[in-house]
mmCIF file of C-alpha atoms and ligand atoms in Angstrom:
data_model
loop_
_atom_site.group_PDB
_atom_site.id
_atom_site.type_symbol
_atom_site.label_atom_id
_atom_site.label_comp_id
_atom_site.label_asym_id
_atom_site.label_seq_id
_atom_site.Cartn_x
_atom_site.Cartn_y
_atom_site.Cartn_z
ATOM 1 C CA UNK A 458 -1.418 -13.831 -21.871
ATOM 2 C CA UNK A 459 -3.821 -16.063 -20.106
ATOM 3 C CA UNK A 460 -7.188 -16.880 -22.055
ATOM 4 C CA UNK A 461 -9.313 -15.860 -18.549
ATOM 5 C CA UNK A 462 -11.759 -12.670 -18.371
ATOM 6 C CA UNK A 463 -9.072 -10.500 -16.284
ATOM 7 C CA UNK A 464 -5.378 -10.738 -16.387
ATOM 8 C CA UNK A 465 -4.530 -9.116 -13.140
ATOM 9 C CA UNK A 466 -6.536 -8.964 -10.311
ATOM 10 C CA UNK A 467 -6.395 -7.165 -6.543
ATOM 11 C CA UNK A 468 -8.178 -9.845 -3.764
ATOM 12 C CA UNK A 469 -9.435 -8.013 -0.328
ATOM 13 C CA UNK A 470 -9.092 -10.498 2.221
ATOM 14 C CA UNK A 471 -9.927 -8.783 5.570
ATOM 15 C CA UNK A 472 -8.447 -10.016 9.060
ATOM 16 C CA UNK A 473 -11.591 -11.725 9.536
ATOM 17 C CA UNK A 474 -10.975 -13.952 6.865
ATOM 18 C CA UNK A 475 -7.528 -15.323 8.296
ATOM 19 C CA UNK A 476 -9.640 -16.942 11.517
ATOM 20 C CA UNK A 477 -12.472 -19.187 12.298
ATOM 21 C CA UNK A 478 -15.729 -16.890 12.558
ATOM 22 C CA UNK A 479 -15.479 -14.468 15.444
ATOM 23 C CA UNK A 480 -12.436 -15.935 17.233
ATOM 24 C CA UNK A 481 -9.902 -13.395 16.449
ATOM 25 C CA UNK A 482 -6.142 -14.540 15.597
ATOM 26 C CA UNK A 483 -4.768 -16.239 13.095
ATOM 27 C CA UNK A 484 -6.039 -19.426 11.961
ATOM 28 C CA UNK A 485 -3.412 -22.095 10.086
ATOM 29 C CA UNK A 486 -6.801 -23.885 8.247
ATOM 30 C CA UNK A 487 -7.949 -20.648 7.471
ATOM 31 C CA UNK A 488 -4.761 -19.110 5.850
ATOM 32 C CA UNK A 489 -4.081 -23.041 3.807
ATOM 33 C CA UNK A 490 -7.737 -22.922 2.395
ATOM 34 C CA UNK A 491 -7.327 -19.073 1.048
ATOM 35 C CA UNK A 492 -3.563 -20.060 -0.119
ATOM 36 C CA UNK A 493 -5.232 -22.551 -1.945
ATOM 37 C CA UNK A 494 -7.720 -20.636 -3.642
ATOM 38 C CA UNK A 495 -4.989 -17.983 -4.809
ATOM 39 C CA UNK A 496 -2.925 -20.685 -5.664
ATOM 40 C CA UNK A 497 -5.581 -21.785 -8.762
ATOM 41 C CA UNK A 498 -6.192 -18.560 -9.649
ATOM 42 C CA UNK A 499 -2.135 -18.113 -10.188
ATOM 43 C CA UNK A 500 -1.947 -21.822 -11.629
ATOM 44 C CA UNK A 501 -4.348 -19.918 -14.507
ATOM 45 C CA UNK A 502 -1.094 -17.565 -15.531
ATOM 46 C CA UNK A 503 -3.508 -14.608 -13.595
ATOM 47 C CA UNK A 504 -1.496 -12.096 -11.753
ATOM 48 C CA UNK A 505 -2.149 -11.587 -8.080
ATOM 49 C CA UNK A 506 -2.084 -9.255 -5.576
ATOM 50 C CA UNK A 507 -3.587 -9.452 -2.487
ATOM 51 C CA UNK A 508 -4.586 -6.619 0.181
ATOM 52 C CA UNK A 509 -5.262 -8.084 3.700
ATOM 53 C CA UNK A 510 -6.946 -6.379 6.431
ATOM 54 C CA UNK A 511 -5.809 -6.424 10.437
ATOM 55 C CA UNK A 512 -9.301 -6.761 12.145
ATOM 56 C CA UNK A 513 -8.557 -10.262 13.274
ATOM 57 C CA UNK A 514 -5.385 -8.624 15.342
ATOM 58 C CA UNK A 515 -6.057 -4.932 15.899
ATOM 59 C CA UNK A 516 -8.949 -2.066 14.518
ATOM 60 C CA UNK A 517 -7.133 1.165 15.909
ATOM 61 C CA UNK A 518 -10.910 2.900 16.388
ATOM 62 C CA UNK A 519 -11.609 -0.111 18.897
ATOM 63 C CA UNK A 520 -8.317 -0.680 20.785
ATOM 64 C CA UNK A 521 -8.812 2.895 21.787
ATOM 65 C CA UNK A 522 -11.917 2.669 23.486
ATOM 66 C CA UNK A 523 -11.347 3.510 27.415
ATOM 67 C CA UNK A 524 -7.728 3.522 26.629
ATOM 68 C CA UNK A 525 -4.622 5.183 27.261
ATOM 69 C CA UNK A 526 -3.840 4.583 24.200
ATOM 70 C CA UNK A 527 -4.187 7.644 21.400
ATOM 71 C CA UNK A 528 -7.036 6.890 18.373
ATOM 72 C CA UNK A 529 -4.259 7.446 16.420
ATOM 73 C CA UNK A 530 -1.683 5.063 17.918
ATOM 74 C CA UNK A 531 -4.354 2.422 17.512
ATOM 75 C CA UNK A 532 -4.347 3.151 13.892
ATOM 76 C CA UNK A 533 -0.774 2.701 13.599
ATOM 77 C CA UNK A 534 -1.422 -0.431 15.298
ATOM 78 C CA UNK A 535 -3.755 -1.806 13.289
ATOM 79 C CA UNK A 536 -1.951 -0.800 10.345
ATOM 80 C CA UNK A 537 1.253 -3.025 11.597
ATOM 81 C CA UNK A 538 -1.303 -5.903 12.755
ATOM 82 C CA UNK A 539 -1.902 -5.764 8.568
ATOM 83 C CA UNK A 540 1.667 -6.331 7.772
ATOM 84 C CA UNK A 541 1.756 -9.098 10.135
ATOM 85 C CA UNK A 542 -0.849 -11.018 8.474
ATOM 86 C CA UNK A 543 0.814 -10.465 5.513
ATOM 87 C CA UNK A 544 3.918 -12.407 6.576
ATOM 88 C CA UNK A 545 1.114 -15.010 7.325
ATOM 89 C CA UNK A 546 -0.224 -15.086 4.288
ATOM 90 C CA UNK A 547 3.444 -15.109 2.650
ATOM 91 C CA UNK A 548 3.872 -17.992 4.547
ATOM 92 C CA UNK A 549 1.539 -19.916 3.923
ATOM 93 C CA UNK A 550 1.459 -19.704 -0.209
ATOM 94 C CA UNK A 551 5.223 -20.297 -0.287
ATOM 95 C CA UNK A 552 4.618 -23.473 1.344
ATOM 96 C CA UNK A 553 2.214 -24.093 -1.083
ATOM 97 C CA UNK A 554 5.090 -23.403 -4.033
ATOM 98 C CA UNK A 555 3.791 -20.164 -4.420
ATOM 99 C CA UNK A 556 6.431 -16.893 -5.007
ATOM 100 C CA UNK A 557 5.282 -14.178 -2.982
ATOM 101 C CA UNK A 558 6.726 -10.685 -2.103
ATOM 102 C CA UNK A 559 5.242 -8.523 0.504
ATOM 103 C CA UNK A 560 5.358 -4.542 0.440
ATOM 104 C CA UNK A 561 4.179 -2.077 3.108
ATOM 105 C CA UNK A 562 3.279 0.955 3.003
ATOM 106 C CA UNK A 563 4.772 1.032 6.508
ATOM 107 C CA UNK A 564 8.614 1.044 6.514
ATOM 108 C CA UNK A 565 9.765 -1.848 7.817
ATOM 109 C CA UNK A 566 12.528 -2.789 5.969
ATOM 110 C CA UNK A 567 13.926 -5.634 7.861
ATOM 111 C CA UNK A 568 10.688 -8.086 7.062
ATOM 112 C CA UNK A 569 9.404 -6.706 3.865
ATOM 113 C CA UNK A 570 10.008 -4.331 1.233
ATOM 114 C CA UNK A 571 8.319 -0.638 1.066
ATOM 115 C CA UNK A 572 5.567 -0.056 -1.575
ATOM 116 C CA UNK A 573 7.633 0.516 -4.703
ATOM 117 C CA UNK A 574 4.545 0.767 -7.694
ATOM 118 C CA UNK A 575 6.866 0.078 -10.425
ATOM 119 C CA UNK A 576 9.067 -2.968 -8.379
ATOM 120 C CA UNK A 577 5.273 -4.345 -7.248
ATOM 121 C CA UNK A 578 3.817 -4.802 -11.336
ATOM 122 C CA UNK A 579 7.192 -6.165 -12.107
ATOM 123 C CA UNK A 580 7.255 -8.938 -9.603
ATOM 124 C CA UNK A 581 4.005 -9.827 -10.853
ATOM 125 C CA UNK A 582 4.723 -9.649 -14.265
ATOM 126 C CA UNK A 583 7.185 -12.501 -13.240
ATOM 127 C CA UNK A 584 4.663 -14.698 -11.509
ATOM 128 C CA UNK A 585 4.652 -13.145 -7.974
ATOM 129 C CA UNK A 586 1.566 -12.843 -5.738
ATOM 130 C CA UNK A 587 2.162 -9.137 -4.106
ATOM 131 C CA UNK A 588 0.929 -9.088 -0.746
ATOM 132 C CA UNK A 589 -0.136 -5.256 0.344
ATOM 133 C CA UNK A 590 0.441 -4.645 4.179
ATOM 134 C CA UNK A 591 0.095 -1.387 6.316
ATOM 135 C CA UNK A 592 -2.796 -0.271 4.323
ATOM 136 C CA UNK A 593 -2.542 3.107 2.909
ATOM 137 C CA UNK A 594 -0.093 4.117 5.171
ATOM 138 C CA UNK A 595 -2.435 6.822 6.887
ATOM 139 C CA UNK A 596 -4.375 6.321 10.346
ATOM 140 C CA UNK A 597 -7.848 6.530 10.062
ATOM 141 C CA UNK A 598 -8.467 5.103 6.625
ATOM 142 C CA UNK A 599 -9.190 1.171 5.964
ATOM 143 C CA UNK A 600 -7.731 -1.516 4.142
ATOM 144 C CA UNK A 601 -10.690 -1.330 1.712
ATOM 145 C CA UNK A 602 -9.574 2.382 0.666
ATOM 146 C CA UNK A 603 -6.169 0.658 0.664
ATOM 147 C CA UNK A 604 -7.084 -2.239 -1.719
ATOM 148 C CA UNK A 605 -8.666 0.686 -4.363
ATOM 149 C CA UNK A 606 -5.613 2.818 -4.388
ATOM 150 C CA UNK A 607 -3.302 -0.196 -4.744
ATOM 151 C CA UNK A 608 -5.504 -1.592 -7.258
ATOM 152 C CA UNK A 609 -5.979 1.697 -9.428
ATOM 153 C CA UNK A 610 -2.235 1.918 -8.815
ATOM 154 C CA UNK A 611 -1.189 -1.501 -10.229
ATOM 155 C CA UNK A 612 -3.847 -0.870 -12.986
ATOM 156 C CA UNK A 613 -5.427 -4.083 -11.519
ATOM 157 C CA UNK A 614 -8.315 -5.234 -13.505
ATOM 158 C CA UNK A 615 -10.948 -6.224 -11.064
ATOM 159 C CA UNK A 616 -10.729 -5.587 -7.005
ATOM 160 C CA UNK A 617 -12.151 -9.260 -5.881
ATOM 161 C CA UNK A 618 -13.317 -8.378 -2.257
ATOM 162 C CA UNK A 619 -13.737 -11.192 -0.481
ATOM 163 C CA UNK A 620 -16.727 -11.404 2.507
ATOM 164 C CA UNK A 621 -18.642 -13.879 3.924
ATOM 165 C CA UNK A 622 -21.461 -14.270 1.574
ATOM 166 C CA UNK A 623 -21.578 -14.917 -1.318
ATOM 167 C CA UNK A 624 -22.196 -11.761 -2.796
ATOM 168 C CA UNK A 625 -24.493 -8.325 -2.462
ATOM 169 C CA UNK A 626 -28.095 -9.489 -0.829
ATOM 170 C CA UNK A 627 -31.197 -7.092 -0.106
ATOM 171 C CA UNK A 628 -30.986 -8.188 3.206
ATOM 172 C CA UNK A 629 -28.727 -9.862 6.266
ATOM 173 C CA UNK A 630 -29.166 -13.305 4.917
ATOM 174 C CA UNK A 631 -28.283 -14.283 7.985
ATOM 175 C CA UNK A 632 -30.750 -12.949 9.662
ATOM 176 C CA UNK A 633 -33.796 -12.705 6.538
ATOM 177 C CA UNK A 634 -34.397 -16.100 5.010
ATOM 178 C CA UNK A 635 -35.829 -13.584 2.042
ATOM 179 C CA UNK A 636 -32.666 -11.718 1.558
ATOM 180 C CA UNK A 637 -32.037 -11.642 -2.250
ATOM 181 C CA UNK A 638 -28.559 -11.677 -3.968
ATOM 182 C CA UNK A 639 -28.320 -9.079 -6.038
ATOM 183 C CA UNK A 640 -26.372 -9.720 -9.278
ATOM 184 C CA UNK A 641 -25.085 -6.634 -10.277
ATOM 185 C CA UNK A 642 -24.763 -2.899 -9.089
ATOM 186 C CA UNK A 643 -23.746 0.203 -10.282
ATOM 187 C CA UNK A 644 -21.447 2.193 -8.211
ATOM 188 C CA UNK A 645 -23.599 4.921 -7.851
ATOM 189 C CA UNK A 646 -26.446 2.382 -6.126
ATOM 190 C CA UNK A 647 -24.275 1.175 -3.915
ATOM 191 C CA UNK A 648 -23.178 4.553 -2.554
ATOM 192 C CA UNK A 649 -26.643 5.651 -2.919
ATOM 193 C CA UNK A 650 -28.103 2.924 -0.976
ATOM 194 C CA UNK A 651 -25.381 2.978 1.735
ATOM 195 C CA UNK A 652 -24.864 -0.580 0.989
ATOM 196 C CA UNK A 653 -22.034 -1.712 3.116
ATOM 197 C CA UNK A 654 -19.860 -2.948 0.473
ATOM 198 C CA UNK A 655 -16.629 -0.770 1.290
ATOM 199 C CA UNK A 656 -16.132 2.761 2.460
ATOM 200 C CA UNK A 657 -17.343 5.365 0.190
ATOM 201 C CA UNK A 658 -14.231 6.573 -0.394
ATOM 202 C CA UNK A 659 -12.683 3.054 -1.713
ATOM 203 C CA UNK A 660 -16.125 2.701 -4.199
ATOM 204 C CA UNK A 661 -15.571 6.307 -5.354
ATOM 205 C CA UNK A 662 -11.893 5.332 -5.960
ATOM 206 C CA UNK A 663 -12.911 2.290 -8.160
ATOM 207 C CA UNK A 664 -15.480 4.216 -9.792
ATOM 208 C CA UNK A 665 -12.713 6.883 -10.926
ATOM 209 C CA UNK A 666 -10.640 4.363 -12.035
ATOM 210 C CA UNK A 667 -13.492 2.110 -13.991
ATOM 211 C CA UNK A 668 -12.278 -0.969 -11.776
ATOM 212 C CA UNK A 669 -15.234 -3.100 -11.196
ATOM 213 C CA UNK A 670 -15.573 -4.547 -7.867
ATOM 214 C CA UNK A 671 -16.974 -8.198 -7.496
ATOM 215 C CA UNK A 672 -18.389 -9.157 -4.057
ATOM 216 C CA UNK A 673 -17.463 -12.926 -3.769
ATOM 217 C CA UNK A 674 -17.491 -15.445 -0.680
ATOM 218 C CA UNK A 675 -13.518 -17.007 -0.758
ATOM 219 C CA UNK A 676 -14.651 -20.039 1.826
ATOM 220 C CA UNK A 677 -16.405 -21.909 -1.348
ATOM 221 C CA UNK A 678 -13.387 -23.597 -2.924
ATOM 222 C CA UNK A 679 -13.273 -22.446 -6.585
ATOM 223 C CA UNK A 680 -14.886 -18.961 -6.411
ATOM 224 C CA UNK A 681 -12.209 -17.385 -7.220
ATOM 225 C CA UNK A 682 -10.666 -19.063 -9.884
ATOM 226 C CA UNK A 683 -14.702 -19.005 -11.223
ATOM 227 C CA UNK A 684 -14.131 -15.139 -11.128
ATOM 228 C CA UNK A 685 -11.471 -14.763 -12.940
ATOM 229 C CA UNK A 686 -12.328 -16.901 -15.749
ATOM 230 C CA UNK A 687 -15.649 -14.568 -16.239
ATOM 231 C CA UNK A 688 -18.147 -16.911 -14.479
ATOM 232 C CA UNK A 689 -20.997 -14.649 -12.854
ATOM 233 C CA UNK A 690 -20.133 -15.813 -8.979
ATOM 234 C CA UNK A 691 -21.355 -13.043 -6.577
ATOM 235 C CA UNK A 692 -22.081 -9.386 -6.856
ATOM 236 C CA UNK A 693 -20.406 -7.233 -9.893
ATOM 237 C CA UNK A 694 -19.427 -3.911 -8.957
ATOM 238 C CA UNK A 695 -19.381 -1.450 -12.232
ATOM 239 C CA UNK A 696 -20.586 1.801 -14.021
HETATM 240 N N1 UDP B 2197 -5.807 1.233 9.248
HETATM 241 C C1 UDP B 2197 -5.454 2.560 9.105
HETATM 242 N N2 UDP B 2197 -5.157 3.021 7.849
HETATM 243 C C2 UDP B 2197 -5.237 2.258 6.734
HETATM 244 C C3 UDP B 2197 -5.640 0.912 6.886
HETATM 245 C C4 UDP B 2197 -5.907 0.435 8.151
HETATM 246 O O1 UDP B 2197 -5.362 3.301 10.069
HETATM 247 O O2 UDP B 2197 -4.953 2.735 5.627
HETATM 248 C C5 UDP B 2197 -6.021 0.703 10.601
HETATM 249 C C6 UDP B 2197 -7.404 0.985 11.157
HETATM 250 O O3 UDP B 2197 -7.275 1.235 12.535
HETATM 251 C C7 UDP B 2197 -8.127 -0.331 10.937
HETATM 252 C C8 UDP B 2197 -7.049 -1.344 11.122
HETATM 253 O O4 UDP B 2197 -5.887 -0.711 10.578
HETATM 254 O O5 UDP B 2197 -9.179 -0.536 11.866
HETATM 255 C C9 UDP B 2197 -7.293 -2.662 10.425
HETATM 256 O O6 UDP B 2197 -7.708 -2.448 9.100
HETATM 257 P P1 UDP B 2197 -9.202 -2.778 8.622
HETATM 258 O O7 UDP B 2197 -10.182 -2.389 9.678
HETATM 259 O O8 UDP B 2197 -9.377 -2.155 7.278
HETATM 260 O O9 UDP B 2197 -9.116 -4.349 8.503
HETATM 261 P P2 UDP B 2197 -10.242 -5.399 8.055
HETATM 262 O O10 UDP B 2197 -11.580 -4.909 8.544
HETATM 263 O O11 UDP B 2197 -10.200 -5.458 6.563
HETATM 264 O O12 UDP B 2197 -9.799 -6.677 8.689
#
């Protein structure tokens, strides 16, 4: 067992993360430096798995807009631009000497295997990173609802969600040079004070399961690793 605060963890990467801010696609800097980071994090004997968004590619609620195509088509959509960044991601951590498997919830069975719970904690239990793709499987839900049911599935011990600060602030700090971070939050406050963490639905998931959620920004090299070893690095999530 490794001496670090959680054993196994669930990361949130969303598409966003896999480009250069607001250009869309698929980024090969992008998807090195977060290989990297999970790389460390596995190099610490932590299990991994990972839960990656499609917003980069594909959000089936905008694609729909003025569109022939169905709201529900673009769901499906953006639910198959997630497995596609999870080959991406796959990619780019074997090239880093990193065993990977990826699972959708989608059945695609000639790139990746289908969601199996029991085949997912075993591969990580041998040093796999999991990569979660097709979200939950179900249009009109999000990869963050996706990342709470895998992670209360897996029994993971933390859901790292990964944004673009550095944690929970009182304020757009990139807007409000007196935005705050906030250190720690109970579920409840969060949903109370519609703080756009993740949907309600993935916070009231977490909460059921007593997985605490912790708010970190993945473009500082180290935060991760940081996390998992119990450092207080961004915004902790709990009851
Ligand atoms: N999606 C869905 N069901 C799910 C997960 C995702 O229908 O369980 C669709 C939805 O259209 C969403 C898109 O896939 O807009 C991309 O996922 P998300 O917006 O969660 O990606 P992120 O914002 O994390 O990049």
């Amino acid at each position: 067992m490794p001496d670090t605060r959680f054993q196994r963890v669930l990361l949130k990467i969303s598409g966003e993360g896999l480009c250069k801010p607001g250009a869309g696609g698929i980024d090969g800097e992008e998807l090195h430096r977060l290989a990297t980071e999970i790389k460390l994090v596995v190099e610490l004997g932590v299990q991994v798995a990972v839960v990656v968004g499609g917003g980069n590619l594909v959000r089936g609620s905008v694609i729909s807009v003025d569109s022939p195509i169905e709201e529900t088509t673009g769901h499906y959509m953006g639910m198959l631009a997630t497995v596609i960044n999870a080959l991406a991601v796959q990619d780019t951590l074997e090239s880093l000497g990193v065993p990977t498997r990826v699972q959708s919830a989608l059945a695609i069975a000639s790139v990746c295997e289908p969601f199996i719970r029991r085949r997912a904690i075993r591969h990580m239990e041998k040093g796999r990173v999991v990569i979660f793709g097709g979200g939950t499987g179900n249009p009109f839900l999000t990869t963050d609802t996706g990342a709470a049911l895998r992670a209360a599935e897996i029994r993971a011990e933390a859901l790292l969600k990964a944004t673009k600060v550095d944690g929970v602030y009182t304020a757009d700090p990139a807007t409000d040079p007196s935005a705050k971070r906030i250190e720690r939050l109970t579920y409840n406050e969060v949903i109370d004070q519609r703080l756009r963490v993740m949907d309600v639905s993935a916070i009231d998931l977490c909460q059921r399961s007593k997985i605490p959620i912790i708010v970190l920004d993945l473009k500082h090299p180290g935060n991760m690793s940081a996390v998992v070893q119990g450092k207080g690095i961004g915004t902790l999530i709990d009851s």
